[in-house]
Amino acid sequence: MWAHNSQGLAYVIYLVWLGFGCVDFAIHRRTALALTSGLRESALHGLQMLLVGAGVLLWAALDSSRAVAALLACIAAAHAAAAYADTVVAVQERRVTPLEQHVHSVLDIAPWTFVGYAAWTAEPTWTLTWQPQPLWVWVALVLPTLPTVLLPWMAEFRAAWLAGHSD
């Protein structure tokens, strides 16, 4: 019973996480990121999304274990380092509002929440075993990322690229 209920709750938290990512990109547009911190900051956003995406896809591809949770913790630590670098770049070039700071607090804690969920539900083994989730799980994980974070990031990166290369 707990596993089924926890999966539903974990998915809702995942969707909320994506929603906060979407809000963050809207804030970036409003603060003219493309014209200020530009490609440097947008590239760091891409790195953070790559790390998070890799973690989600690894979780979906591998059997639940302590090894998977440890791997996800390493990815979350790398995400935290990239997020710190992102903030350093942002505050040097543009105003980071209190709203954006609070949105970032959710985006910063979400990977660690995911690690906690993976560790809590992990089998007590240290193996990395290929056991992909059913197709519908992959679709449920990947599809919502398109409108919430992937397309907004692509638009942000393109705008920053064009702003940096206009003559």
Coordinates of C-alpha atoms in Angstrom, one line a residue:
M1 CA 0.0 0.0 0.0
W2 CA 2.7 2.5 1.0
A3 CA 4.7 1.9 -2.3
H4 CA 1.6 2.6 -4.5
N5 CA 0.7 5.7 -2.5
S6 CA 4.2 6.9 -2.3
Q7 CA 4.6 6.6 -6.1
G8 CA 1.5 8.8 -6.7
L9 CA 2.8 11.4 -4.2
A10 CA 6.3 11.3 -5.8
Y11 CA 4.8 11.9 -9.2
V12 CA 2.8 14.9 -7.9
I13 CA 5.9 16.3 -6.4
Y14 CA 7.8 15.7 -9.7
L15 CA 5.1 17.7 -11.5
V16 CA 5.2 20.5 -9.0
W17 CA 9.0 20.6 -9.4
L18 CA 8.6 20.9 -13.2
G19 CA 6.0 23.7 -12.6
F20 CA 8.5 25.6 -10.5
G21 CA 11.0 25.2 -13.3
C22 CA 8.5 26.7 -15.7
V23 CA 7.9 29.6 -13.4
D24 CA 11.7 30.1 -13.2
F25 CA 12.0 30.4 -16.9
A26 CA 9.1 32.9 -17.0
I27 CA 11.0 35.0 -14.4
H28 CA 14.2 34.8 -16.6
R29 CA 12.2 36.1 -19.6
R30 CA 10.8 38.9 -17.5
T31 CA 14.3 39.9 -16.2
A32 CA 15.8 39.8 -19.7
L33 CA 18.3 37.1 -19.0
A34 CA 19.2 36.9 -22.7
L35 CA 20.5 40.5 -22.6
T36 CA 22.2 40.3 -19.2
S37 CA 23.8 37.0 -18.0
G38 CA 22.9 35.4 -21.4
L39 CA 24.6 32.3 -22.6
R40 CA 26.7 31.7 -19.5
E41 CA 23.6 31.4 -17.2
S42 CA 21.4 29.6 -19.8
A43 CA 24.2 27.0 -20.4
L44 CA 24.2 26.4 -16.6
H45 CA 20.5 25.9 -16.7
G46 CA 21.0 23.3 -19.5
L47 CA 23.6 21.6 -17.4
Q48 CA 21.3 21.4 -14.4
M49 CA 18.5 20.0 -16.5
L50 CA 20.9 17.5 -18.0
L51 CA 21.9 16.3 -14.5
V52 CA 18.3 16.1 -13.3
G53 CA 17.1 14.4 -16.4
A54 CA 19.9 11.9 -16.2
G55 CA 18.9 11.1 -12.6
V56 CA 15.3 10.7 -13.5
L57 CA 16.1 8.4 -16.5
L58 CA 18.6 6.3 -14.4
W59 CA 15.9 5.8 -11.8
A60 CA 13.4 4.7 -14.5
A61 CA 16.0 2.4 -16.1
L62 CA 17.5 0.6 -13.1
D63 CA 16.1 -1.6 -10.4
S64 CA 15.7 0.3 -7.1
S65 CA 18.8 -0.2 -4.9
R66 CA 21.0 1.6 -2.5
A67 CA 23.5 1.9 -5.3
V68 CA 21.0 3.8 -7.4
A69 CA 20.2 6.1 -4.5
A70 CA 24.0 6.7 -4.0
L71 CA 24.3 7.5 -7.7
L72 CA 21.4 9.9 -7.5
A73 CA 23.0 11.6 -4.5
C74 CA 26.2 12.2 -6.5
I75 CA 24.0 13.7 -9.3
A76 CA 22.2 15.9 -6.8
A77 CA 25.5 17.1 -5.5
A78 CA 26.7 18.0 -9.0
H79 CA 23.3 19.7 -9.6
A80 CA 23.9 21.8 -6.4
A81 CA 27.3 22.8 -7.6
A82 CA 25.9 23.8 -11.0
A83 CA 23.1 25.7 -9.2
Y84 CA 25.6 27.6 -7.1
A85 CA 27.6 28.5 -10.2
D86 CA 24.3 29.6 -11.9
T87 CA 23.6 32.0 -8.9
V88 CA 27.1 33.4 -9.0
V89 CA 26.7 34.2 -12.7
A90 CA 23.2 35.6 -12.3
V91 CA 23.8 38.0 -9.4
Q92 CA 26.8 39.5 -11.2
E93 CA 24.8 40.4 -14.3
R94 CA 21.1 40.9 -13.3
R95 CA 18.8 41.5 -10.3
V96 CA 17.7 38.2 -8.8
T97 CA 14.4 39.0 -7.1
P98 CA 13.1 37.5 -3.8
L99 CA 10.5 35.6 -5.9
E100 CA 13.2 34.0 -8.0
Q101 CA 15.2 33.2 -4.9
H102 CA 12.2 31.4 -3.4
V103 CA 11.5 29.5 -6.7
H104 CA 15.2 28.5 -6.6
S105 CA 14.8 27.1 -3.1
V106 CA 12.2 24.6 -4.4
L107 CA 14.4 23.8 -7.4
D108 CA 17.4 23.3 -5.1
I109 CA 15.7 21.0 -2.6
A110 CA 13.8 18.9 -5.2
P111 CA 16.7 16.7 -6.3
W112 CA 17.5 15.9 -2.7
T113 CA 13.8 15.0 -2.1
F114 CA 14.1 12.7 -5.0
V115 CA 17.3 11.1 -3.5
G116 CA 15.4 10.7 -0.2
Y117 CA 12.5 9.0 -2.0
A118 CA 14.9 6.7 -3.9
A119 CA 16.8 5.8 -0.7
W120 CA 13.6 5.2 1.2
T121 CA 12.1 2.9 -1.4
A122 CA 15.5 1.2 -2.3
E123 CA 16.0 -2.5 -2.0
P124 CA 18.9 -3.2 0.5
T125 CA 21.4 -4.1 -2.2
W126 CA 24.3 -2.3 -3.8
T127 CA 23.7 -3.5 -7.4
L128 CA 23.0 -1.6 -10.6
T129 CA 20.5 -3.8 -12.4
W130 CA 18.9 -2.9 -15.7
Q131 CA 15.1 -3.2 -15.1
P132 CA 13.3 -0.4 -17.0
Q133 CA 10.0 0.9 -15.8
P134 CA 7.0 0.2 -18.2
L135 CA 6.7 2.5 -21.2
W136 CA 3.8 4.5 -19.7
V137 CA 6.1 5.5 -16.8
W138 CA 8.7 6.8 -19.2
V139 CA 6.1 8.8 -21.1
A140 CA 4.7 10.2 -17.8
L141 CA 8.2 11.3 -16.8
V142 CA 9.4 12.7 -20.1
L143 CA 6.3 14.2 -21.7
P144 CA 5.6 16.9 -19.0
T145 CA 9.2 18.1 -19.3
L146 CA 8.6 19.4 -22.9
P147 CA 6.2 22.3 -22.2
T148 CA 7.5 23.0 -18.7
V149 CA 11.3 23.1 -18.9
L150 CA 12.7 21.8 -22.2
L151 CA 11.0 24.1 -24.6
P152 CA 11.3 27.1 -22.3
W153 CA 15.0 26.4 -21.9
M154 CA 15.5 26.0 -25.6
A155 CA 13.8 29.4 -26.1
E156 CA 15.9 31.0 -23.4
F157 CA 19.2 29.6 -24.9
R158 CA 18.2 30.7 -28.4
A159 CA 17.4 34.2 -27.3
A160 CA 20.7 34.4 -25.4
W161 CA 22.5 33.1 -28.4
L162 CA 20.9 35.6 -30.7
A163 CA 21.5 38.5 -28.3
G164 CA 25.1 37.5 -28.0
H165 CA 25.6 37.2 -31.8
S166 CA 23.7 40.1 -33.2
D167 CA 25.7 42.6 -35.1

